[in-house]
Amino acid sequence: MALFYLIRHGQPDYSGCDERKYKGHGRDLAPLSEKGIEQVIETSKDARLKDAQLIVCSPYTRAMQTASIISKQLSIDIKVEMDLHEWMPDLTFTYDNLDECLELTNDYNKCHGEYPKDEEKRWESLSHLRNRVRAVADKYASYDKVIIVGHGMALKTLTYIEHMTPAEIVECTYELNQPNCIVSFT
């Protein structure tokens, strides 16, 4: 059984993505804002983190930058896990703007994360999201303390979290084969 310190990435800055007219998956290249960097530096001072054995993080820029700041402050190694990325609102990777992304998110919430019978959706289902995030968590279940840097919807599949603010820490005891947690759709 492991103690995970789940940390949502700091506040991102999408202005560079907007200037370049990036859409879909391209928006995941956004770095942290200055405020986001400050949030993460403050989070890295939390005494609970100093005994962690490893930092595991999402491959998205905002999470990797968050993990690198924490790693620098605490001298803890980082392991990037491809399947720890955020929930995918559009499996075609073509949404054009934030409004379209919010529309897809609202549909996901309305359906409680699962496709209605005999229907396909553009978004990733909760069961798929949960399975890929838990497969990552399972790799680290035998550690004592691990920092996991990721994204709100992905981290919510590991323990009940109503809402995570940028750079917030949520403690989570994790073991193999534990029951699925309830997921909030607010």
GROMACS .gro file of N, CA and C in nm, residues 23-155:
model
  399
   23LYS      N    1  -0.504   2.388  -3.176
   23LYS     CA    2  -0.633   2.332  -3.140
   23LYS      C    3  -0.616   2.190  -3.092
   24GLY      N    4  -0.721   2.137  -3.033
   24GLY     CA    5  -0.717   1.999  -2.986
   24GLY      C    6  -0.600   1.973  -2.894
   25HIS      N    7  -0.528   1.867  -2.925
   25HIS     CA    8  -0.416   1.822  -2.842
   25HIS      C    9  -0.303   1.925  -2.835
   26GLY      N   10  -0.294   2.013  -2.934
   26GLY     CA   11  -0.190   2.116  -2.935
   26GLY      C   12  -0.197   2.208  -2.815
   27ARG      N   13  -0.315   2.221  -2.757
   27ARG     CA   14  -0.332   2.308  -2.640
   27ARG      C   15  -0.262   2.250  -2.517
   28ASP      N   16  -0.229   2.122  -2.521
   28ASP     CA   17  -0.160   2.059  -2.408
   28ASP      C   18  -0.012   2.097  -2.402
   29LEU      N   19   0.033   2.179  -2.497
   29LEU     CA   20   0.170   2.230  -2.495
   29LEU      C   21   0.184   2.355  -2.409
   30ALA      N   22   0.075   2.405  -2.354
   30ALA     CA   23   0.079   2.528  -2.273
   30ALA      C   24   0.165   2.509  -2.149
   31PRO      N   25   0.254   2.606  -2.122
   31PRO     CA   26   0.334   2.603  -1.999
   31PRO      C   27   0.256   2.664  -1.883
   32LEU      N   28   0.319   2.669  -1.768
   32LEU     CA   29   0.259   2.735  -1.653
   32LEU      C   30   0.268   2.887  -1.669
   33SER      N   31   0.172   2.955  -1.611
   33SER     CA   32   0.178   3.101  -1.602
   33SER      C   33   0.274   3.138  -1.489
   34GLU      N   34   0.308   3.265  -1.478
   34GLU     CA   35   0.392   3.309  -1.366
   34GLU      C   36   0.324   3.275  -1.234
   35LYS      N   37   0.192   3.297  -1.228
   35LYS     CA   38   0.118   3.262  -1.106
   35LYS      C   39   0.126   3.111  -1.080
   36GLY      N   40   0.117   3.031  -1.186
   36GLY     CA   41   0.126   2.886  -1.172
   36GLY      C   42   0.261   2.843  -1.117
   37ILE      N   43   0.367   2.908  -1.163
   37ILE     CA   44   0.501   2.877  -1.112
   37ILE      C   45   0.509   2.910  -0.963
   38GLU      N   46   0.455   3.025  -0.925
   38GLU     CA   47   0.454   3.063  -0.782
   38GLU      C   48   0.374   2.964  -0.700
   39GLN      N   49   0.259   2.919  -0.753
   39GLN     CA   50   0.176   2.821  -0.681
   39GLN      C   51   0.256   2.693  -0.654
   40VAL      N   52   0.328   2.646  -0.755
   40VAL     CA   53   0.402   2.520  -0.742
   40VAL      C   54   0.521   2.536  -0.647
   41ILE      N   55   0.589   2.648  -0.653
   41ILE     CA   56   0.700   2.671  -0.559
   41ILE      C   57   0.647   2.666  -0.416
   42GLU      N   58   0.533   2.728  -0.393
   42GLU     CA   59   0.472   2.726  -0.259
   42GLU      C   60   0.434   2.582  -0.219
   43THR      N   61   0.374   2.508  -0.311
   43THR     CA   62   0.336   2.369  -0.284
   43THR      C   63   0.459   2.284  -0.250
   44SER      N   64   0.569   2.309  -0.319
   44SER     CA   65   0.690   2.228  -0.297
   44SER      C   66   0.747   2.244  -0.156
   45LYS      N   67   0.702   2.346  -0.084
   45LYS     CA   68   0.749   2.369   0.054
   45LYS      C   69   0.672   2.286   0.156
   46ASP      N   70   0.567   2.217   0.112
   46ASP     CA   71   0.485   2.136   0.203
   46ASP      C   72   0.570   2.022   0.260
   47ALA      N   73   0.580   2.015   0.391
   47ALA     CA   74   0.666   1.917   0.460
   47ALA      C   75   0.630   1.773   0.427
   48ARG      N   76   0.506   1.745   0.392
   48ARG     CA   77   0.466   1.608   0.361
   48ARG      C   78   0.542   1.551   0.241
   49LEU      N   79   0.585   1.636   0.151
   49LEU     CA   80   0.646   1.590   0.025
   49LEU      C   81   0.791   1.547   0.039
   50LYS      N   82   0.859   1.593   0.142
   50LYS     CA   83   1.004   1.574   0.150
   50LYS      C   84   1.048   1.428   0.158
   51ASP      N   85   0.964   1.339   0.206
   51ASP     CA   86   1.002   1.198   0.219
   51ASP      C   87   0.956   1.111   0.101
   52ALA      N   88   0.901   1.174  -0.002
   52ALA     CA   89   0.857   1.096  -0.118
   52ALA      C   90   0.976   1.032  -0.188
   53GLN      N   91   0.953   0.914  -0.243
   53GLN     CA   92   1.059   0.840  -0.311
   53GLN      C   93   1.072   0.876  -0.458
   54LEU      N   94   0.964   0.926  -0.516
   54LEU     CA   95   0.961   0.948  -0.660
   54LEU      C   96   0.850   1.046  -0.694
   55ILE      N   97   0.868   1.117  -0.804
   55ILE     CA   98   0.762   1.199  -0.862
   55ILE      C   99   0.723   1.132  -0.993
   56VAL      N  100   0.595   1.103  -1.007
   56VAL     CA  101   0.541   1.045  -1.130
   56VAL      C  102   0.454   1.154  -1.192
   57CYS      N  103   0.469   1.178  -1.323
   57CYS     CA  104   0.390   1.287  -1.381
   57CYS      C  105   0.337   1.255  -1.519
   58SER      N  106   0.235   1.329  -1.555
   58SER     CA  107   0.175   1.329  -1.687
   58SER      C  108   0.276   1.383  -1.789
   59PRO      N  109   0.261   1.345  -1.916
   59PRO     CA  110   0.352   1.397  -2.019
   59PRO      C  111   0.317   1.537  -2.068
   60TYR      N  112   0.206   1.594  -2.025
   60TYR     CA  113   0.167   1.727  -2.074
   60TYR      C  114   0.258   1.833  -2.012
   61THR      N  115   0.285   1.937  -2.087
   61THR     CA  116   0.380   2.041  -2.047
   61THR      C  117   0.352   2.097  -1.909
   62ARG      N  118   0.228   2.132  -1.881
   62ARG     CA  119   0.195   2.196  -1.753
   62ARG      C  120   0.224   2.104  -1.634
   63ALA      N  121   0.204   1.974  -1.652
   63ALA     CA  122   0.234   1.878  -1.546
   63ALA      C  123   0.384   1.853  -1.535
   64MET      N  124   0.452   1.843  -1.648
   64MET     CA  125   0.597   1.820  -1.644
   64MET      C  126   0.670   1.941  -1.585
   65GLN      N  127   0.622   2.062  -1.615
   65GLN     CA  128   0.684   2.180  -1.556
   65GLN      C  129   0.659   2.183  -1.406
   66THR      N  130   0.539   2.147  -1.364
   66THR     CA  131   0.507   2.139  -1.221
   66THR      C  132   0.599   2.037  -1.153
   67ALA      N  133   0.611   1.919  -1.212
   67ALA     CA  134   0.696   1.814  -1.154
   67ALA      C  135   0.843   1.857  -1.149
   68SER      N  136   0.888   1.928  -1.251
   68SER     CA  137   1.030   1.968  -1.253
   68SER      C  138   1.060   2.072  -1.146
   69ILE      N  139   0.966   2.160  -1.118
   69ILE     CA  140   0.985   2.259  -1.010
   69ILE      C  141   0.993   2.187  -0.876
   70ILE      N  142   0.901   2.093  -0.853
   70ILE     CA  143   0.902   2.018  -0.727
   70ILE      C  144   1.029   1.935  -0.716
   71SER      N  145   1.070   1.872  -0.825
   71SER     CA  146   1.192   1.791  -0.827
   71SER      C  147   1.314   1.876  -0.792
   72LYS      N  148   1.321   1.994  -0.850
   72LYS     CA  149   1.434   2.084  -0.823
   72LYS      C  150   1.438   2.125  -0.676
   73GLN      N  151   1.322   2.155  -0.620
   73GLN     CA  152   1.314   2.199  -0.481
   73GLN      C  153   1.346   2.086  -0.383
   74LEU      N  154   1.307   1.962  -0.418
   74LEU     CA  155   1.317   1.850  -0.323
   74LEU      C  156   1.423   1.746  -0.361
   75SER      N  157   1.486   1.762  -0.475
   75SER     CA  158   1.587   1.665  -0.523
   75SER      C  159   1.531   1.523  -0.530
   76ILE      N  160   1.413   1.512  -0.591
   76ILE     CA  161   1.348   1.381  -0.610
   76ILE      C  162   1.338   1.356  -0.760
   77ASP      N  163   1.369   1.234  -0.803
   77ASP     CA  164   1.364   1.199  -0.945
   77ASP      C  165   1.221   1.200  -0.998
   78ILE      N  166   1.210   1.219  -1.130
   78ILE     CA  167   1.082   1.222  -1.199
   78ILE      C  168   1.073   1.104  -1.295
   79LYS      N  169   0.955   1.044  -1.301
   79LYS     CA  170   0.923   0.940  -1.400
   79LYS      C  171   0.800   0.989  -1.476
   80VAL      N  172   0.812   1.006  -1.607
   80VAL     CA  173   0.699   1.049  -1.690
   80VAL      C  174   0.621   0.925  -1.733
   81GLU      N  175   0.491   0.928  -1.710
   81GLU     CA  176   0.402   0.817  -1.746
   81GLU      C  177   0.304   0.864  -1.853
   82MET      N  178   0.314   0.809  -1.972
   82MET     CA  179   0.230   0.850  -2.084
   82MET      C  180   0.080   0.841  -2.053
   83ASP      N  181   0.039   0.739  -1.981
   83ASP     CA  182  -0.104   0.718  -1.956
   83ASP      C  183  -0.159   0.797  -1.838
   84LEU      N  184  -0.080   0.886  -1.783
   84LEU     CA  185  -0.127   0.971  -1.673
   84LEU      C  186  -0.183   1.103  -1.726
   85HIS      N  187  -0.191   1.116  -1.858
   85HIS     CA  188  -0.241   1.241  -1.915
   85HIS      C  189  -0.387   1.266  -1.878
   86GLU      N  190  -0.431   1.387  -1.903
   86GLU     CA  191  -0.567   1.429  -1.868
   86GLU      C  192  -0.671   1.355  -1.952
   87TRP      N  193  -0.793   1.357  -1.902
   87TRP     CA  194  -0.909   1.305  -1.975
   87TRP      C  195  -0.911   1.369  -2.113
   88MET      N  196  -0.949   1.292  -2.214
   88MET     CA  197  -0.952   1.343  -2.351
   88MET      C  198  -1.094   1.381  -2.390
   89PRO      N  199  -1.121   1.511  -2.400
   89PRO     CA  200  -1.255   1.555  -2.436
   89PRO      C  201  -1.290   1.525  -2.581
   90ASP      N  202  -1.187   1.502  -2.664
   90ASP     CA  203  -1.210   1.481  -2.807
   90ASP      C  204  -1.109   1.379  -2.859
   91LEU      N  205  -1.154   1.257  -2.877
   91LEU     CA  206  -1.065   1.150  -2.923
   91LEU      C  207  -1.019   1.169  -3.067
   92THR      N  208  -1.079   1.266  -3.140
   92THR     CA  209  -1.033   1.298  -3.275
   92THR      C  210  -0.926   1.407  -3.272
   93PHE      N  211  -0.904   1.466  -3.155
   93PHE     CA  212  -0.803   1.572  -3.135
   93PHE      C  213  -0.824   1.692  -3.226
   94THR      N  214  -0.949   1.726  -3.254
   94THR     CA  215  -0.974   1.835  -3.349
   94THR      C  216  -1.058   1.950  -3.294
   95TYR      N  217  -1.092   1.949  -3.165
   95TYR     CA  218  -1.176   2.060  -3.119
   95TYR      C  219  -1.102   2.191  -3.141
   96ASP      N  220  -1.180   2.294  -3.178
   96ASP     CA  221  -1.121   2.422  -3.220
   96ASP      C  222  -1.105   2.525  -3.111
   97ASN      N  223  -1.190   2.519  -3.010
   97ASN     CA  224  -1.187   2.628  -2.912
   97ASN      C  225  -1.237   2.579  -2.777
   98LEU      N  226  -1.221   2.664  -2.679
   98LEU     CA  227  -1.260   2.629  -2.542
   98LEU      C  228  -1.409   2.603  -2.531
   99ASP      N  229  -1.491   2.677  -2.605
   99ASP     CA  230  -1.636   2.655  -2.600
   99ASP      C  231  -1.672   2.514  -2.644
  100GLU      N  232  -1.608   2.467  -2.749
  100GLU     CA  233  -1.635   2.331  -2.797
  100GLU      C  234  -1.590   2.228  -2.694
  101CYS      N  235  -1.476   2.253  -2.631
  101CYS     CA  236  -1.426   2.164  -2.526
  101CYS      C  237  -1.524   2.160  -2.408
  102LEU      N  238  -1.575   2.277  -2.370
  102LEU     CA  239  -1.672   2.283  -2.259
  102LEU      C  240  -1.801   2.211  -2.295
  103GLU      N  241  -1.842   2.219  -2.420
  103GLU     CA  242  -1.961   2.148  -2.467
  103GLU      C  243  -1.942   1.997  -2.453
  104LEU      N  244  -1.825   1.948  -2.493
  104LEU     CA  245  -1.795   1.805  -2.481
  104LEU      C  246  -1.788   1.764  -2.334
  105THR      N  247  -1.731   1.850  -2.250
  105THR     CA  248  -1.723   1.822  -2.106
  105THR      C  249  -1.863   1.816  -2.045
  106ASN      N  250  -1.949   1.908  -2.084
  106ASN     CA  251  -2.086   1.907  -2.033
  106ASN      C  252  -2.160   1.780  -2.073
  107ASP      N  253  -2.137   1.733  -2.196
  107ASP     CA  254  -2.200   1.609  -2.241
  107ASP      C  255  -2.149   1.490  -2.159
  108TYR      N  256  -2.017   1.487  -2.134
  108TYR     CA  257  -1.957   1.384  -2.049
  108TYR      C  258  -2.023   1.383  -1.912
  109ASN      N  259  -2.036   1.500  -1.851
  109ASN     CA  260  -2.098   1.510  -1.718
  109ASN      C  261  -2.244   1.468  -1.721
  110LYS      N  262  -2.316   1.509  -1.823
  110LYS     CA  263  -2.457   1.473  -1.836
  110LYS      C  264  -2.474   1.321  -1.845
  111CYS      N  265  -2.379   1.255  -1.911
  111CYS     CA  266  -2.383   1.109  -1.928
  111CYS      C  267  -2.311   1.036  -1.815
  112HIS      N  268  -2.269   1.109  -1.712
  112HIS     CA  269  -2.194   1.053  -1.599
  112HIS      C  270  -2.073   0.972  -1.646
  113GLY      N  271  -2.011   1.021  -1.754
  113GLY     CA  272  -1.885   0.965  -1.800
  113GLY      C  273  -1.892   0.839  -1.884
  114GLU      N  274  -2.010   0.788  -1.907
  114GLU     CA  275  -2.021   0.665  -1.986
  114GLU      C  276  -2.113   0.688  -2.106
  115TYR      N  277  -2.078   0.624  -2.217
  115TYR     CA  278  -2.159   0.639  -2.338
  115TYR      C  279  -2.296   0.575  -2.316
  116PRO      N  280  -2.402   0.643  -2.360
  116PRO     CA  281  -2.534   0.578  -2.356
  116PRO      C  282  -2.532   0.453  -2.444
  117LYS      N  283  -2.618   0.360  -2.411
  117LYS     CA  284  -2.623   0.232  -2.484
  117LYS      C  285  -2.635   0.257  -2.635
  118ASP      N  286  -2.554   0.184  -2.711
  118ASP     CA  287  -2.553   0.190  -2.858
  118ASP      C  288  -2.516   0.328  -2.913
  119GLU      N  289  -2.443   0.407  -2.837
  119GLU     CA  290  -2.400   0.539  -2.883
  119GLU      C  291  -2.249   0.552  -2.869
  120GLU      N  292  -2.188   0.620  -2.962
  120GLU     CA  293  -2.046   0.655  -2.953
  120GLU      C  294  -2.036   0.805  -2.929
  121LYS      N  295  -1.938   0.845  -2.856
  121LYS     CA  296  -1.914   0.987  -2.827
  121LYS      C  297  -1.771   1.021  -2.867
  122ARG      N  298  -1.744   1.150  -2.880
  122ARG     CA  299  -1.607   1.195  -2.914
  122ARG      C  300  -1.515   1.190  -2.793
  123TRP      N  301  -1.572   1.193  -2.673
  123TRP     CA  302  -1.490   1.201  -2.552
  123TRP      C  303  -1.454   1.063  -2.497
  124GLU      N  304  -1.348   1.063  -2.418
  124GLU     CA  305  -1.301   0.941  -2.351
  124GLU      C  306  -1.396   0.907  -2.236
  125SER      N  307  -1.435   0.782  -2.226
  125SER     CA  308  -1.527   0.740  -2.119
  125SER      C  309  -1.455   0.735  -1.984
  126LEU      N  310  -1.532   0.748  -1.878
  126LEU     CA  311  -1.478   0.739  -1.743
  126LEU      C  312  -1.412   0.603  -1.721
  127SER      N  313  -1.473   0.496  -1.769
  127SER     CA  314  -1.415   0.363  -1.747
  127SER      C  315  -1.279   0.352  -1.815
  128HIS      N  316  -1.264   0.407  -1.934
  128HIS     CA  317  -1.134   0.404  -2.002
  128HIS      C  318  -1.032   0.489  -1.927
  129LEU      N  319  -1.073   0.609  -1.889
  129LEU     CA  320  -0.986   0.699  -1.812
  129LEU      C  321  -0.940   0.632  -1.683
  130ARG      N  322  -1.035   0.577  -1.610
  130ARG     CA  323  -1.003   0.511  -1.482
  130ARG      C  324  -0.907   0.394  -1.503
  131ASN      N  325  -0.931   0.313  -1.604
  131ASN     CA  326  -0.845   0.196  -1.628
  131ASN      C  327  -0.702   0.237  -1.660
  132ARG      N  328  -0.684   0.341  -1.742
  132ARG     CA  329  -0.546   0.378  -1.777
  132ARG      C  330  -0.475   0.446  -1.661
  133VAL      N  331  -0.546   0.528  -1.582
  133VAL     CA  332  -0.482   0.594  -1.467
  133VAL      C  333  -0.451   0.492  -1.358
  134ARG      N  334  -0.541   0.400  -1.334
  134ARG     CA  335  -0.516   0.297  -1.232
  134ARG      C  336  -0.402   0.204  -1.273
  135ALA      N  337  -0.387   0.178  -1.402
  135ALA     CA  338  -0.275   0.095  -1.448
  135ALA      C  339  -0.142   0.163  -1.414
  136VAL      N  340  -0.138   0.295  -1.424
  136VAL     CA  341  -0.018   0.369  -1.383
  136VAL      C  342  -0.002   0.360  -1.232
  137ALA      N  343  -0.108   0.388  -1.157
  137ALA     CA  344  -0.101   0.386  -1.010
  137ALA      C  345  -0.058   0.248  -0.959
  138ASP      N  346  -0.105   0.143  -1.024
  138ASP     CA  347  -0.069   0.007  -0.982
  138ASP      C  348   0.082  -0.017  -0.984
  139LYS      N  349   0.153   0.047  -1.075
  139LYS     CA  350   0.299   0.031  -1.084
  139LYS      C  351   0.370   0.082  -0.959
  140TYR      N  352   0.305   0.173  -0.887
  140TYR     CA  353   0.370   0.239  -0.773
  140TYR      C  354   0.304   0.205  -0.640
  141ALA      N  355   0.213   0.107  -0.641
  141ALA     CA  356   0.140   0.069  -0.520
  141ALA      C  357   0.229   0.008  -0.412
  142SER      N  358   0.346  -0.041  -0.450
  142SER     CA  359   0.436  -0.102  -0.351
  142SER      C  360   0.534   0.000  -0.291
  143TYR      N  361   0.533   0.121  -0.338
  143TYR     CA  362   0.618   0.226  -0.281
  143TYR      C  363   0.557   0.274  -0.150
  144ASP      N  364   0.635   0.346  -0.070
  144ASP     CA  365   0.581   0.405   0.053
  144ASP      C  366   0.511   0.537   0.024
  145LYS      N  367   0.584   0.631  -0.036
  145LYS     CA  368   0.529   0.764  -0.063
  145LYS      C  369   0.570   0.809  -0.203
  146VAL      N  370   0.470   0.848  -0.283
  146VAL     CA  371   0.493   0.890  -0.420
  146VAL      C  372   0.414   1.018  -0.447
  147ILE      N  373   0.479   1.114  -0.511
  147ILE     CA  374   0.411   1.234  -0.559
  147ILE      C  375   0.363   1.205  -0.700
  148ILE      N  376   0.235   1.226  -0.725
  148ILE     CA  377   0.179   1.207  -0.859
  148ILE      C  378   0.128   1.342  -0.907
  149VAL      N  379   0.189   1.393  -1.013
  149VAL     CA  380   0.152   1.523  -1.068
  149VAL      C  381   0.070   1.500  -1.194
  150GLY      N  382  -0.050   1.553  -1.194
  150GLY     CA  383  -0.137   1.531  -1.308
  150GLY      C  384  -0.245   1.635  -1.321
  151HIS      N  385  -0.362   1.588  -1.356
  151HIS     CA  386  -0.473   1.675  -1.395
  151HIS      C  387  -0.599   1.636  -1.317
  152GLY      N  388  -0.683   1.734  -1.296
  152GLY     CA  389  -0.801   1.716  -1.212
  152GLY      C  390  -0.885   1.594  -1.242
  153MET      N  391  -0.931   1.581  -1.367
  153MET     CA  392  -1.021   1.470  -1.398
  153MET      C  393  -0.951   1.335  -1.387
  154ALA      N  394  -0.826   1.329  -1.426
  154ALA     CA  395  -0.752   1.202  -1.416
  154ALA      C  396  -0.729   1.163  -1.270
  155LEU      N  397  -0.688   1.259  -1.188
  155LEU     CA  398  -0.661   1.230  -1.047
  155LEU      C  399  -0.788   1.193  -0.971
   0.00000   0.00000   0.00000
